[in-house]
Amino acid sequence: MSIAVLEQERLFEIRMKHSSYLFGINEQGTVQHLYWGNPVEARECAGQLALRSHSSFDPDLNRNMEEYGGWGGSNYTEPCLKVRFADGVRDLKLRYEGYEIIGDHHLVLRLRDAHYPLRVEISYKPAGEYDVLERYVTVYNEGEDSVRIDQVMAAAWSLPGLPAYRLTHVTGRWAGEYQLRTQPLTEGKKVLESRQGFTGPHANPWFAIDNGKADETSGNVWFGALAWSGNWKMVLEKSAFGQLRIVGGINDFDSAFTLEAGESYTSPAFIGGFVSGGFGAMSRNLHRYQSQTILPGSRIRKVLYNSWEATEFAVKVEDQKALARVAAGLGVERFVVDDGWFGARSSDRAGLGDWTVNPEKFPGGLEELIEEVNGLGMDFGLWVEPESVNPDSDLYRQHPDWVYQFPTREGTLLRNQLLLNLGKPEVKAFVLDFMTRLLDTYDISFIKWDMNRTVTEPGNIPLQAHEGESVWVRHVEHLYEIWAELRHRFPEVEFETCAGGGARIDLGIMRFADQVWISDNTDARDRLTIQEGFSYAYSPSVMMCWVTESPHGMNGRSLPLSFRFHSAMLGGLGIGANIGRWTAEERSEAGQYVELYKEIRHVISEGSLYRLASFEEGDLASYQYISRDQQEIVVFAFQQAQYFGSGVTRICLQGLQPDAVYAVAGGAGTADTPWHGSNLMNIGLPLTLRGDYASQLIQLKRQA
Ligand code: GLA
């Protein structure tokens, strides 16, 4: 991997393991994108910097391909930067000034406006091993006057000309997140965004583009993801000349802010990547990139029990202790008490904001439960929702001015709660203080941090005032600062990000979160679709999945315990059922699954995922994991419905060594003689699925 500068040709080449990224400085002094894809010879591309025009309506086609184009002159594409100078001028002419290479992996390009003392630094940080490039910008106001920033994006990605562009992305809703969608992109804009104050369940800041023909195992795929947990925007814009550009960053909606003299602003990172091996290779690169460069702490997830679905708000120390005893018997390693342990929280109508242990529910204090849990050999975890408050709470009665509101409006209540303005220093201090007190006082090893509503009425900005930083942005920055500080103060504590399910998962929050809660929908079949969509962008090592009741409370579907466990073993295994009601047989069966999971979890958490078959295409879904040392393989197969005479009998594996020999290590009734990788990949591993909602877990070990 290297960053090369061809001074004479004015070309820059970022060479990653299997890809090249090229741009150069053209005769206007703007930074023009040239190429991104399979490795090429950079030197031969200098000719592409020549001015290209079409007509007076399209005088400079290179502007469509600027690495970081401001709004100004004849640039009508989605701008990366749009500003208003103090004299009222709203035209940017960003010109190349120079570059710097910091260490081996950080290229900084310096741009400056042709007239005003506004400087932009574009950062490129290749993670070449994964063919991923991280980009962000810093904008400096070096003048005496303030500058209003209307829009500042993290990066623009330009794709090579393809005969067709197909977008893959995810959409969703509460309890139905990460639904995969594809669509052709024609001329014009497709906008993916959140304006809800957090990442959101309706869209997620990740995209993939191909020519419409890539599949799981082949084809060129360009992809990207934003590291931001607030309002975000990605604009995919295909020009009339067939070029595709993807501009992304913090959403400019209601977010203008002022850079005072001497101030600077750094955008979040927007990563982009390229693979030639289809969507499977894309996901594996993203997973490894996340594991190696983004995520904190260990990849191995403890098996947890969470009592939310069992007891909801009716938390009582005796009941929790009883559940803890059953959980320990199943082999659970972490016992988590969810909502309902604090203040006057007997429903979602009251108590949120009052983070003291409810004395009626815990007459002997929380210590009594923690001691029991620890005595059973498990560690203890707790749910919090620090950003929210019920109007019926002591916190709100004391500080009604701490919530987001417009003074002349009634605040919108969502789940009977309002949202604290985390941007206020005193609110940030309150959250940091109570979390510190909680973690100092009790032996807590795990925090599930929830956020159960969107941002509304985000506070007024007086007409003539300098806006300062956008309230939307400040909320997220303070959230990150709190998480960073808590991780620093309590390095042993693990954190989970949750927002009414999977509404706050992105590369930004993942820098601080050990694990993520991807959906409140815990039905094991619905979950397979959600988990599969999630796996396109994010690593299974962080994906928490619970085994819950059958029939399921949300959709009434009955599923065997085996199917529920197999579905939940695809990520971090948890149990969320009312295990107090499970029969001795169910407990014994569950105990065996927990034991098996502990045996294979390193393959799931640290290995590589191959999506072999999907319910999107038929009645079989199958997922394969290969351990990091390539010695162990775990295959899961799920059958939705059995039709007489048409059951699936074999599944072709992927990613094995063709001449290596593999033997089945578990799962009766499958291939009992060792097989070459070539046979397993081409003839297929025999399956023994029978009946509706049948499932199977097969372990293989490499022999030679
Ligand atoms: C959200 C979470 C759930 C649970 C409840 C508690 O919906 O996603 O897992 O914690 O809140 O109120």
XYZ file of C-alpha atoms and ligand atoms in Angstrom:
716
model
C 0.000 0.000 0.000
C 1.349 3.437 -0.812
C 0.618 7.097 -1.363
C 2.485 8.281 -4.460
C 2.746 11.821 -5.789
C 3.762 12.257 -9.427
C 4.942 15.843 -9.120
C 5.451 16.515 -12.810
C 2.110 15.103 -13.903
C 0.403 16.671 -10.863
C -1.135 13.292 -10.059
C -1.796 11.578 -6.751
C -2.152 7.833 -6.484
C -3.365 5.950 -3.436
C -2.555 2.308 -4.057
C -4.307 -0.179 -1.798
C -4.046 -3.963 -1.706
C -6.367 -4.581 -4.643
C -7.364 -1.108 -5.763
C -6.146 2.288 -6.984
C -7.561 5.716 -6.236
C -6.338 8.549 -8.473
C -6.793 12.281 -8.715
C -4.834 15.211 -10.033
C -4.628 18.982 -10.175
C -6.036 20.374 -13.393
C -5.233 23.626 -15.186
C -7.883 25.529 -13.203
C -6.121 24.451 -10.014
C -9.010 22.305 -8.821
C -8.585 18.784 -7.538
C -10.077 16.485 -10.108
C -10.964 12.874 -9.495
C -9.591 10.500 -12.136
C -10.170 6.894 -11.219
C -11.192 4.426 -8.478
C -11.186 0.674 -8.969
C -8.896 -2.226 -9.912
C -5.177 -1.293 -9.837
C -3.972 0.750 -12.843
C -0.872 2.628 -13.995
C -1.275 6.164 -12.732
C 1.251 7.883 -14.995
C -0.816 7.214 -18.104
C -3.811 9.110 -16.723
C -2.402 12.639 -16.900
C -4.252 13.339 -20.177
C -7.570 12.982 -18.383
C -6.940 16.272 -16.598
C -7.607 18.290 -19.788
C -10.597 20.640 -19.712
C -13.761 19.044 -21.044
C -16.732 21.182 -21.990
C -19.974 20.458 -23.787
C -21.812 23.736 -24.304
C -22.467 27.020 -22.539
C -24.871 25.034 -20.384
C -22.121 22.612 -19.397
C -18.900 24.624 -19.741
C -16.680 22.494 -17.511
C -17.492 18.811 -17.115
C -14.536 18.302 -14.784
C -16.446 20.128 -12.098
C -18.735 17.106 -11.861
C -15.728 15.106 -10.755
C -14.088 17.420 -8.219
C -12.661 15.687 -5.188
C -14.176 18.362 -2.988
C -16.243 20.863 -4.919
C -17.595 24.020 -3.329
C -20.713 25.830 -4.514
C -19.511 28.548 -6.827
C -19.105 29.374 -10.479
C -20.756 26.904 -12.789
C -20.847 23.993 -10.356
C -24.412 22.774 -10.029
C -23.756 19.353 -8.562
C -24.458 18.704 -4.886
C -21.833 20.888 -3.180
C -19.378 19.582 -0.645
C -19.071 23.048 0.848
C -21.427 26.012 0.678
C -20.597 29.182 2.580
C -21.613 32.813 3.007
C -18.802 35.249 3.621
C -19.331 38.232 5.907
C -19.746 40.595 2.921
C -22.614 38.507 1.582
C -20.643 36.741 -1.165
C -21.753 33.132 -1.526
C -19.296 31.831 -4.095
C -16.391 29.520 -3.394
C -13.334 29.111 -5.552
C -11.295 26.430 -3.860
C -7.831 26.157 -5.380
C -5.099 23.640 -4.710
C -2.238 24.974 -2.572
C -0.145 21.964 -1.664
C -0.022 18.682 0.144
C 1.570 16.936 3.084
C 2.046 13.255 3.848
C 1.916 12.532 7.566
C 3.464 9.187 8.468
C 2.764 6.454 5.931
C -0.977 6.593 5.826
C -2.247 10.144 5.856
C -2.329 12.430 2.842
C -3.520 15.985 3.400
C -4.410 18.225 0.462
C -4.525 21.933 1.146
C -7.068 24.082 -0.683
C -7.741 27.794 -0.295
C -10.347 30.146 -1.661
C -8.966 32.370 -4.444
C -9.856 35.532 -2.505
C -11.009 34.889 1.054
C -8.841 33.484 3.854
C -10.841 30.263 4.031
C -8.803 27.104 3.926
C -9.867 23.492 3.483
C -7.748 20.460 4.230
C -8.875 17.196 2.686
C -7.598 14.124 4.524
C -7.133 10.720 2.920
C -6.260 7.795 5.182
C -6.046 4.499 3.334
C -6.684 1.279 5.223
C -5.102 -0.511 2.294
C -5.380 -4.006 3.707
C -9.179 -3.745 3.374
C -9.204 -1.537 0.238
C -10.915 1.110 2.301
C -10.116 4.811 2.196
C -11.124 7.105 5.042
C -11.810 10.726 4.111
C -12.726 13.836 6.064
C -12.139 17.582 5.853
C -11.190 20.437 8.133
C -12.352 23.949 7.258
C -10.344 26.858 8.719
C -11.537 30.418 8.889
C -8.267 32.349 8.895
C -9.890 35.736 8.352
C -11.046 38.468 10.712
C -14.723 38.028 9.918
C -17.056 35.184 10.633
C -18.141 32.823 7.852
C -21.482 31.103 7.740
C -21.275 27.441 6.753
C -24.473 26.310 5.049
C -23.279 22.865 4.062
C -20.080 20.976 4.783
C -19.833 17.406 3.613
C -17.171 14.884 4.573
C -16.308 13.718 1.054
C -17.439 13.202 -2.511
C -16.863 9.813 -4.138
C -16.780 9.730 -7.942
C -17.288 6.420 -9.676
C -15.932 5.340 -13.039
C -18.398 5.473 -15.918
C -20.484 2.276 -15.934
C -23.197 1.370 -18.429
C -25.591 1.196 -15.478
C -25.432 1.952 -11.788
C -27.304 -0.079 -9.207
C -27.621 1.086 -5.620
C -27.881 -1.315 -2.701
C -28.903 0.187 0.635
C -31.010 -0.584 3.681
C -34.306 0.829 4.808
C -36.530 -0.110 7.718
C -38.723 0.853 10.609
C -38.931 0.091 14.300
C -38.788 -3.714 14.714
C -38.013 -4.108 11.008
C -34.611 -2.506 10.514
C -31.948 -3.326 7.874
C -34.222 -4.393 5.018
C -32.012 -4.677 1.964
C -33.086 -2.795 -1.158
C -31.637 -2.420 -4.639
C -32.533 0.046 -7.376
C -31.085 1.328 -10.624
C -29.861 4.920 -10.452
C -30.884 7.080 -13.362
C -30.018 10.736 -13.953
C -30.898 12.924 -11.002
C -30.502 12.495 -7.257
C -31.307 9.779 -4.801
C -31.018 11.000 -1.215
C -30.523 8.723 1.757
C -30.701 10.618 5.021
C -31.788 11.034 8.597
C -33.248 14.255 9.945
C -34.355 12.658 13.206
C -31.349 13.572 15.307
C -29.899 10.072 15.324
C -28.809 7.539 12.713
C -32.371 6.291 12.390
C -34.167 3.043 11.648
C -35.462 4.227 8.250
C -32.106 4.411 6.528
C -28.526 3.713 7.522
C -25.450 5.633 6.330
C -24.063 2.877 4.126
C -24.279 2.313 0.365
C -23.009 -0.096 -2.282
C -22.896 0.496 -6.037
C -22.355 -1.969 -8.844
C -23.212 -2.208 -12.529
C -26.326 -4.261 -11.854
C -24.584 -7.582 -12.387
C -22.446 -8.123 -9.314
C -23.555 -10.901 -6.990
C -22.435 -12.401 -3.719
C -19.234 -13.867 -5.134
C -18.292 -11.782 -8.171
C -18.323 -8.331 -9.675
C -16.964 -4.883 -8.888
C -18.596 -3.176 -5.920
C -17.965 0.352 -4.634
C -19.227 1.038 -1.142
C -19.148 3.598 1.615
C -20.202 4.326 5.193
C -20.369 7.449 7.309
C -19.100 7.708 10.853
C -21.891 9.900 12.187
C -24.735 9.189 14.621
C -26.826 12.311 14.099
C -28.550 13.861 11.091
C -26.725 12.612 8.028
C -27.140 12.794 4.290
C -25.844 10.917 1.289
C -26.676 12.291 -2.148
C -26.166 9.895 -5.036
C -26.204 12.028 -8.134
C -25.968 10.807 -11.692
C -25.174 13.581 -14.123
C -26.602 13.932 -17.621
C -23.161 12.838 -18.807
C -23.421 9.530 -17.016
C -21.091 10.161 -14.075
C -22.079 9.087 -10.586
C -20.984 10.981 -7.499
C -21.844 10.294 -3.902
C -21.565 13.230 -1.551
C -22.083 12.573 2.129
C -21.720 14.000 5.590
C -23.664 15.798 8.272
C -27.101 16.763 6.994
C -27.190 20.445 6.108
C -30.917 20.619 6.941
C -31.441 23.216 9.718
C -27.733 22.976 10.424
C -26.065 26.172 9.232
C -23.443 27.377 11.663
C -20.878 30.124 12.011
C -17.132 29.766 11.941
C -15.779 32.714 13.861
C -12.402 34.257 13.042
C -9.685 31.712 13.769
C -12.088 28.805 14.232
C -12.049 25.515 12.392
C -14.444 22.634 11.887
C -13.595 18.985 11.209
C -16.181 16.765 9.571
C -16.845 13.162 10.534
C -15.182 10.486 8.429
C -16.762 9.037 5.325
C -15.109 5.798 4.268
C -15.200 4.403 0.767
C -14.070 1.047 -0.529
C -13.778 -1.049 -3.651
C -13.734 -4.815 -4.174
C -13.835 -6.958 -7.281
C -15.215 -10.046 -5.535
C -18.903 -9.155 -5.154
C -21.020 -8.286 -2.138
C -19.594 -11.060 0.026
C -16.070 -9.668 -0.369
C -17.372 -6.159 0.318
C -18.940 -7.239 3.607
C -15.882 -9.189 4.710
C -13.642 -6.178 4.023
C -15.996 -3.924 5.956
C -16.176 -6.413 8.845
C -12.406 -6.759 9.069
C -11.926 -3.004 8.759
C -14.374 -2.463 11.626
C -12.821 -5.170 13.785
C -9.263 -4.009 13.235
C -9.600 -0.235 13.148
C -12.929 0.970 14.565
C -14.204 -1.218 17.370
C -12.826 -0.982 20.895
C -12.090 -3.960 23.114
C -12.479 -7.672 22.601
C -14.485 -9.284 19.808
C -15.635 -12.226 21.944
C -19.147 -11.596 23.272
C -20.323 -12.972 26.600
C -23.540 -14.979 26.525
C -26.047 -12.691 28.165
C -29.478 -12.925 29.643
C -31.710 -9.841 29.551
C -34.909 -9.894 31.607
C -36.797 -7.200 29.640
C -39.146 -9.466 27.705
C -39.714 -11.596 30.813
C -40.623 -8.891 33.314
C -40.803 -5.587 31.412
C -41.305 -2.763 33.956
C -42.359 -5.127 36.767
C -38.786 -5.480 38.004
C -38.572 -7.022 41.510
C -35.431 -8.208 43.200
C -36.816 -11.671 44.038
C -38.011 -12.321 40.481
C -34.720 -11.126 39.037
C -32.801 -13.365 41.410
C -34.937 -16.321 40.370
C -34.285 -15.571 36.689
C -30.580 -15.187 37.428
C -30.461 -18.652 38.993
C -32.051 -20.227 35.913
C -29.812 -18.205 33.588
C -26.673 -19.347 35.409
C -27.869 -22.944 35.041
C -28.052 -22.443 31.276
C -24.429 -21.284 31.140
C -25.196 -17.567 30.809
C -22.211 -15.331 31.616
C -23.847 -11.905 32.021
C -27.174 -11.008 33.608
C -28.719 -7.729 32.462
C -31.548 -5.798 34.090
C -33.259 -3.627 31.509
C -35.708 -0.735 31.903
C -37.711 -0.387 35.128
C -35.097 -0.560 37.924
C -34.990 3.164 38.775
C -37.113 6.076 39.993
C -40.886 5.765 39.713
C -40.544 3.670 36.583
C -43.478 1.266 36.676
C -44.463 2.026 33.078
C -43.087 4.172 30.276
C -45.075 7.124 31.671
C -42.830 8.095 34.566
C -39.407 8.051 36.120
C -37.115 8.447 33.113
C -34.358 10.821 34.231
C -34.351 9.746 37.893
C -31.367 7.411 37.928
C -31.593 6.154 41.487
C -32.449 2.579 42.373
C -36.150 2.130 43.178
C -36.260 1.225 46.901
C -39.513 -0.732 46.675
C -38.229 -2.926 43.877
C -34.816 -3.289 45.540
C -35.300 -2.898 49.321
C -31.791 -4.251 49.878
C -30.353 -1.994 47.168
C -29.114 -3.081 43.776
C -26.175 -4.683 45.590
C -28.399 -7.544 46.711
C -29.064 -8.592 43.115
C -25.511 -7.948 41.957
C -24.133 -10.110 44.766
C -26.509 -12.918 43.821
C -25.576 -12.606 40.132
C -21.858 -12.506 40.871
C -22.240 -15.393 43.312
C -23.734 -17.412 40.477
C -20.595 -16.754 38.444
C -22.110 -14.132 36.110
C -21.322 -10.474 35.731
C -23.960 -7.788 35.922
C -25.256 -5.347 33.322
C -27.739 -2.481 33.418
C -29.958 -0.544 30.976
C -29.974 3.255 30.860
C -31.521 5.877 28.614
C -29.578 8.989 29.621
C -30.755 11.382 26.907
C -34.468 11.106 27.708
C -36.816 12.321 30.412
C -40.464 11.766 31.324
C -42.311 14.991 32.187
C -43.440 12.984 35.216
C -39.991 12.819 36.804
C -38.074 14.724 39.455
C -35.457 15.654 36.863
C -37.993 17.372 34.646
C -39.675 19.086 37.592
C -36.280 20.482 38.631
C -35.006 21.329 35.143
C -37.868 21.870 32.713
C -35.508 24.019 30.651
C -33.125 21.147 29.968
C -35.252 19.610 27.223
C -35.283 20.480 23.545
C -38.166 22.853 23.011
C -39.465 25.923 21.285
C -40.716 28.200 24.067
C -43.999 28.969 22.309
C -44.774 25.335 21.539
C -45.837 22.284 23.437
C -43.053 19.708 23.109
C -44.008 16.561 21.176
C -44.221 13.579 23.488
C -42.987 10.328 21.985
C -43.272 7.222 24.194
C -44.336 9.756 26.850
C -40.894 11.288 26.918
C -38.996 14.397 25.954
C -35.359 14.632 24.993
C -32.654 16.352 26.985
C -30.629 18.977 25.182
C -27.308 17.213 25.511
C -25.660 20.172 23.811
C -26.047 22.197 27.029
C -22.871 21.860 29.125
C -24.908 21.367 32.330
C -26.888 18.501 30.780
C -23.735 16.857 29.517
C -22.235 17.187 33.006
C -25.388 15.703 34.574
C -25.239 12.634 32.329
C -21.529 12.109 32.840
C -21.932 12.530 36.624
C -24.812 10.145 37.118
C -23.227 7.513 34.876
C -19.950 7.856 36.769
C -21.756 7.560 40.102
C -23.607 4.468 38.903
C -20.476 2.756 37.666
C -18.469 3.813 40.735
C -21.113 2.647 43.184
C -22.054 -0.716 41.731
C -20.163 -3.622 40.305
C -21.484 -3.164 36.777
C -19.637 -4.684 33.835
C -22.012 -3.782 31.032
C -24.201 -0.846 30.018
C -26.976 -0.969 27.449
C -27.401 2.679 26.359
C -30.797 3.244 24.786
C -32.560 6.184 23.095
C -36.237 5.648 22.512
C -37.325 8.695 20.613
C -36.302 11.026 17.833
C -35.318 14.674 18.242
C -38.137 17.176 17.811
C -38.414 20.960 18.436
C -34.609 21.301 18.620
C -34.573 24.706 20.330
C -34.703 28.202 18.955
C -31.922 30.248 17.399
C -32.601 34.015 17.654
C -32.777 35.637 14.209
C -29.751 37.890 14.478
C -27.656 35.590 16.591
C -24.487 33.917 15.520
C -25.626 30.364 15.280
C -22.531 28.808 16.759
C -22.419 25.106 16.137
C -25.617 23.413 15.042
C -27.644 21.962 17.939
C -27.995 18.743 15.944
C -24.248 18.419 15.692
C -23.512 19.376 19.274
C -25.814 16.679 20.654
C -23.819 13.990 18.874
C -20.435 15.476 19.699
C -21.342 15.620 23.389
C -22.653 12.068 23.227
C -19.323 10.887 21.763
C -17.412 12.853 24.406
C -19.449 11.254 27.186
C -18.922 7.740 25.813
C -15.205 8.384 25.315
C -14.864 9.699 28.859
C -16.828 6.817 30.367
C -14.692 4.310 28.483
C -11.616 6.097 29.771
C -12.866 6.161 33.367
C -14.182 2.582 33.281
C -12.049 0.625 30.822
C -13.432 -2.706 32.038
C -17.070 -1.826 31.338
C -18.567 -2.883 27.998
C -21.152 -0.764 26.196
C -24.018 -1.569 23.866
C -25.620 0.992 21.566
C -29.393 0.691 21.275
C -32.061 3.100 20.077
C -35.441 1.421 20.338
C -33.656 -1.431 18.536
C -31.157 -0.673 15.782
C -31.678 3.037 15.206
C -28.207 4.186 16.258
C -25.640 1.967 14.602
C -22.956 3.495 12.402
C -19.178 3.766 12.241
C -19.298 6.825 14.537
C -20.848 5.213 17.605
C -19.068 1.929 16.882
C -15.785 3.573 17.903
C -17.129 3.438 21.456
C -19.519 0.467 21.465
C -18.533 -3.126 22.081
C -21.808 -4.435 20.766
C -25.045 -3.272 19.180
C -28.732 -4.092 19.561
C -30.022 -4.300 16.015
C -33.770 -4.714 16.523
C -36.493 -5.097 19.128
C -37.931 -7.727 16.827
C -36.597 -10.952 18.310
C -38.671 -13.388 16.250
C -35.952 -15.701 14.947
C -37.313 -15.821 11.370
C -37.912 -12.059 11.036
C -34.513 -11.631 12.595
C -32.757 -13.624 9.877
C -33.785 -11.006 7.313
C -32.797 -8.140 9.625
C -29.498 -9.787 10.526
C -28.683 -10.536 6.894
C -29.295 -6.902 5.865
C -27.196 -5.737 8.814
C -24.358 -8.059 7.801
C -23.931 -6.283 4.460
C -22.493 -3.283 6.253
C -21.617 -4.315 9.790
C -19.686 -7.037 11.530
C -21.526 -10.010 13.081
C -19.085 -9.756 15.977
C -21.070 -6.820 17.396
C -24.563 -8.047 16.499
C -26.491 -9.102 19.594
C -29.306 -11.611 19.104
C -31.653 -13.009 21.735
C -33.540 -16.271 21.949
C -37.083 -15.369 23.023
C -40.561 -16.865 23.408
C -42.482 -19.068 21.016
C -45.105 -18.224 19.852
C -43.508 -14.824 19.486
C -45.302 -11.853 21.039
C -44.939 -9.706 17.923
C -46.141 -11.981 15.155
C -47.485 -15.103 16.869
C -45.047 -17.364 15.022
C -44.025 -20.616 16.693
C -40.487 -21.772 16.175
C -38.538 -24.679 17.608
C -35.902 -23.852 20.207
C -33.236 -25.145 17.808
C -34.215 -22.615 15.114
C -34.301 -19.811 17.672
C -30.862 -20.689 19.005
C -29.297 -21.184 15.588
C -30.625 -17.819 14.433
C -29.237 -16.092 17.551
C -25.871 -17.863 17.290
C -25.133 -15.952 14.061
C -23.920 -13.053 16.197
C -23.480 -12.491 19.940
C -25.799 -14.948 21.691
C -28.266 -13.689 24.257
C -31.396 -15.072 25.847
C -34.378 -12.827 26.434
C -37.193 -15.317 27.061
C -39.009 -15.855 30.335
C -36.736 -18.761 31.182
C -38.495 -19.194 34.519
C -41.325 -20.753 32.530
C -39.147 -23.063 30.456
C -39.529 -26.797 31.115
C -36.638 -28.903 32.372
C -36.252 -30.306 28.825
C -36.129 -26.828 27.304
C -33.552 -25.729 29.851
C -31.427 -28.752 29.220
C -31.595 -28.274 25.433
C -30.830 -24.559 25.812
C -27.849 -25.368 28.030
C -26.416 -27.556 25.287
C -26.749 -24.762 22.717
C -25.042 -22.306 25.050
C -22.179 -24.740 25.536
C -21.866 -25.314 21.804
C -21.945 -21.571 21.163
C -19.043 -21.013 23.554
C -17.100 -23.599 21.581
C -17.667 -21.876 18.213
C -18.019 -18.195 19.088
C -14.438 -17.322 18.191
C -15.192 -18.508 14.637
C -18.284 -16.302 14.495
C -16.819 -13.225 16.153
C -13.332 -13.228 14.713
C -13.784 -15.170 11.491
C -15.123 -14.349 8.035
C -18.777 -14.517 7.062
C -19.968 -16.041 3.783
C -23.653 -15.656 2.919
C -24.421 -18.908 1.093
C -28.185 -18.682 0.620
C -30.883 -16.173 1.495
C -34.605 -16.314 2.237
C -34.840 -13.438 -0.232
C -34.319 -16.025 -2.961
C -35.946 -19.197 -1.682
C -36.768 -21.351 1.296
C -33.183 -21.869 2.389
C -30.962 -19.420 4.227
C -27.401 -20.409 5.000
C -24.406 -18.659 6.531
C -20.850 -19.900 6.832
C -18.051 -18.640 9.070
C -14.362 -19.467 8.633
C -12.025 -18.955 11.583
C -9.118 -16.552 11.246
C -6.626 -19.392 11.059
C -8.790 -21.028 8.330
C -8.882 -24.270 10.326
C -12.491 -24.240 11.556
C -15.726 -23.763 9.668
C -19.228 -23.350 11.027
C -22.228 -23.607 8.698
C -25.800 -22.707 9.633
C -28.717 -23.754 7.442
C -32.346 -22.718 7.908
C -35.301 -24.103 6.014
C -38.464 -22.074 5.964
C -40.887 -24.542 4.429
C -40.626 -28.126 3.305
C -42.294 -29.058 0.035
C -42.527 -32.763 -0.629
C -39.918 -33.841 -3.115
C -38.135 -30.513 -3.340
C -36.150 -30.230 -0.124
C -32.671 -28.759 -0.400
C -30.134 -31.470 0.146
C -26.784 -29.760 -0.386
C -25.190 -26.385 0.107
C -22.001 -25.293 -1.657
C -19.490 -23.740 0.717
C -17.170 -20.841 -0.088
C -13.696 -19.611 0.743
C -12.104 -23.029 1.407
C -8.773 -24.273 0.115
C -9.689 -26.533 -2.839
C -6.966 -29.092 -2.064
C -7.342 -29.064 1.693
C -9.301 -31.826 3.385
C -12.079 -30.994 5.846
C -13.915 -33.306 8.215
C -17.305 -32.768 9.778
C -16.833 -32.193 13.480
C -20.426 -32.227 14.676
C -24.035 -32.583 13.530
C -25.138 -36.167 12.985
C -26.272 -37.333 9.593
C -23.996 -35.123 7.488
C -20.931 -36.012 5.448
C -19.105 -38.444 7.679
C -16.028 -38.876 5.555
C -13.496 -36.107 5.061
C -13.974 -34.069 1.897
C -11.748 -31.889 -0.182
C -12.500 -28.191 -0.203
C -13.111 -28.443 -3.958
C -15.923 -30.952 -3.379
C -17.462 -28.970 -0.536
C -17.439 -25.844 -2.695
C -18.660 -27.434 -5.941
C -20.712 -30.520 -5.090
C -21.801 -29.188 -1.729
C -22.148 -30.217 1.882
C -25.081 -32.584 2.470
C -27.912 -31.150 4.590
C -30.482 -33.073 6.578
C -33.147 -30.395 6.952
C -36.646 -31.803 7.259
C -39.902 -29.997 7.968
C -40.892 -26.345 8.259
C -38.512 -24.134 10.215
C -35.879 -26.810 10.402
C -32.328 -25.698 11.044
C -28.898 -27.218 11.248
C -25.459 -26.281 12.518
C -22.471 -28.097 11.029
C -18.892 -27.766 12.204
C -15.983 -28.663 9.972
C -12.309 -28.853 10.786
C -9.464 -28.726 8.344
C -7.427 -31.918 8.502
C -4.640 -31.427 6.015
C -36.176 -0.159 23.835
C -35.110 -1.219 23.650
C -35.569 -2.507 24.262
C -35.855 -2.267 25.723
C -36.871 -1.170 25.907
C -37.029 -0.791 27.366
O -37.305 -0.447 23.083
O -34.796 -1.389 22.299
O -34.607 -3.516 24.096
O -34.649 -1.939 26.351
O -36.492 0.005 25.194
O -37.911 0.255 27.557
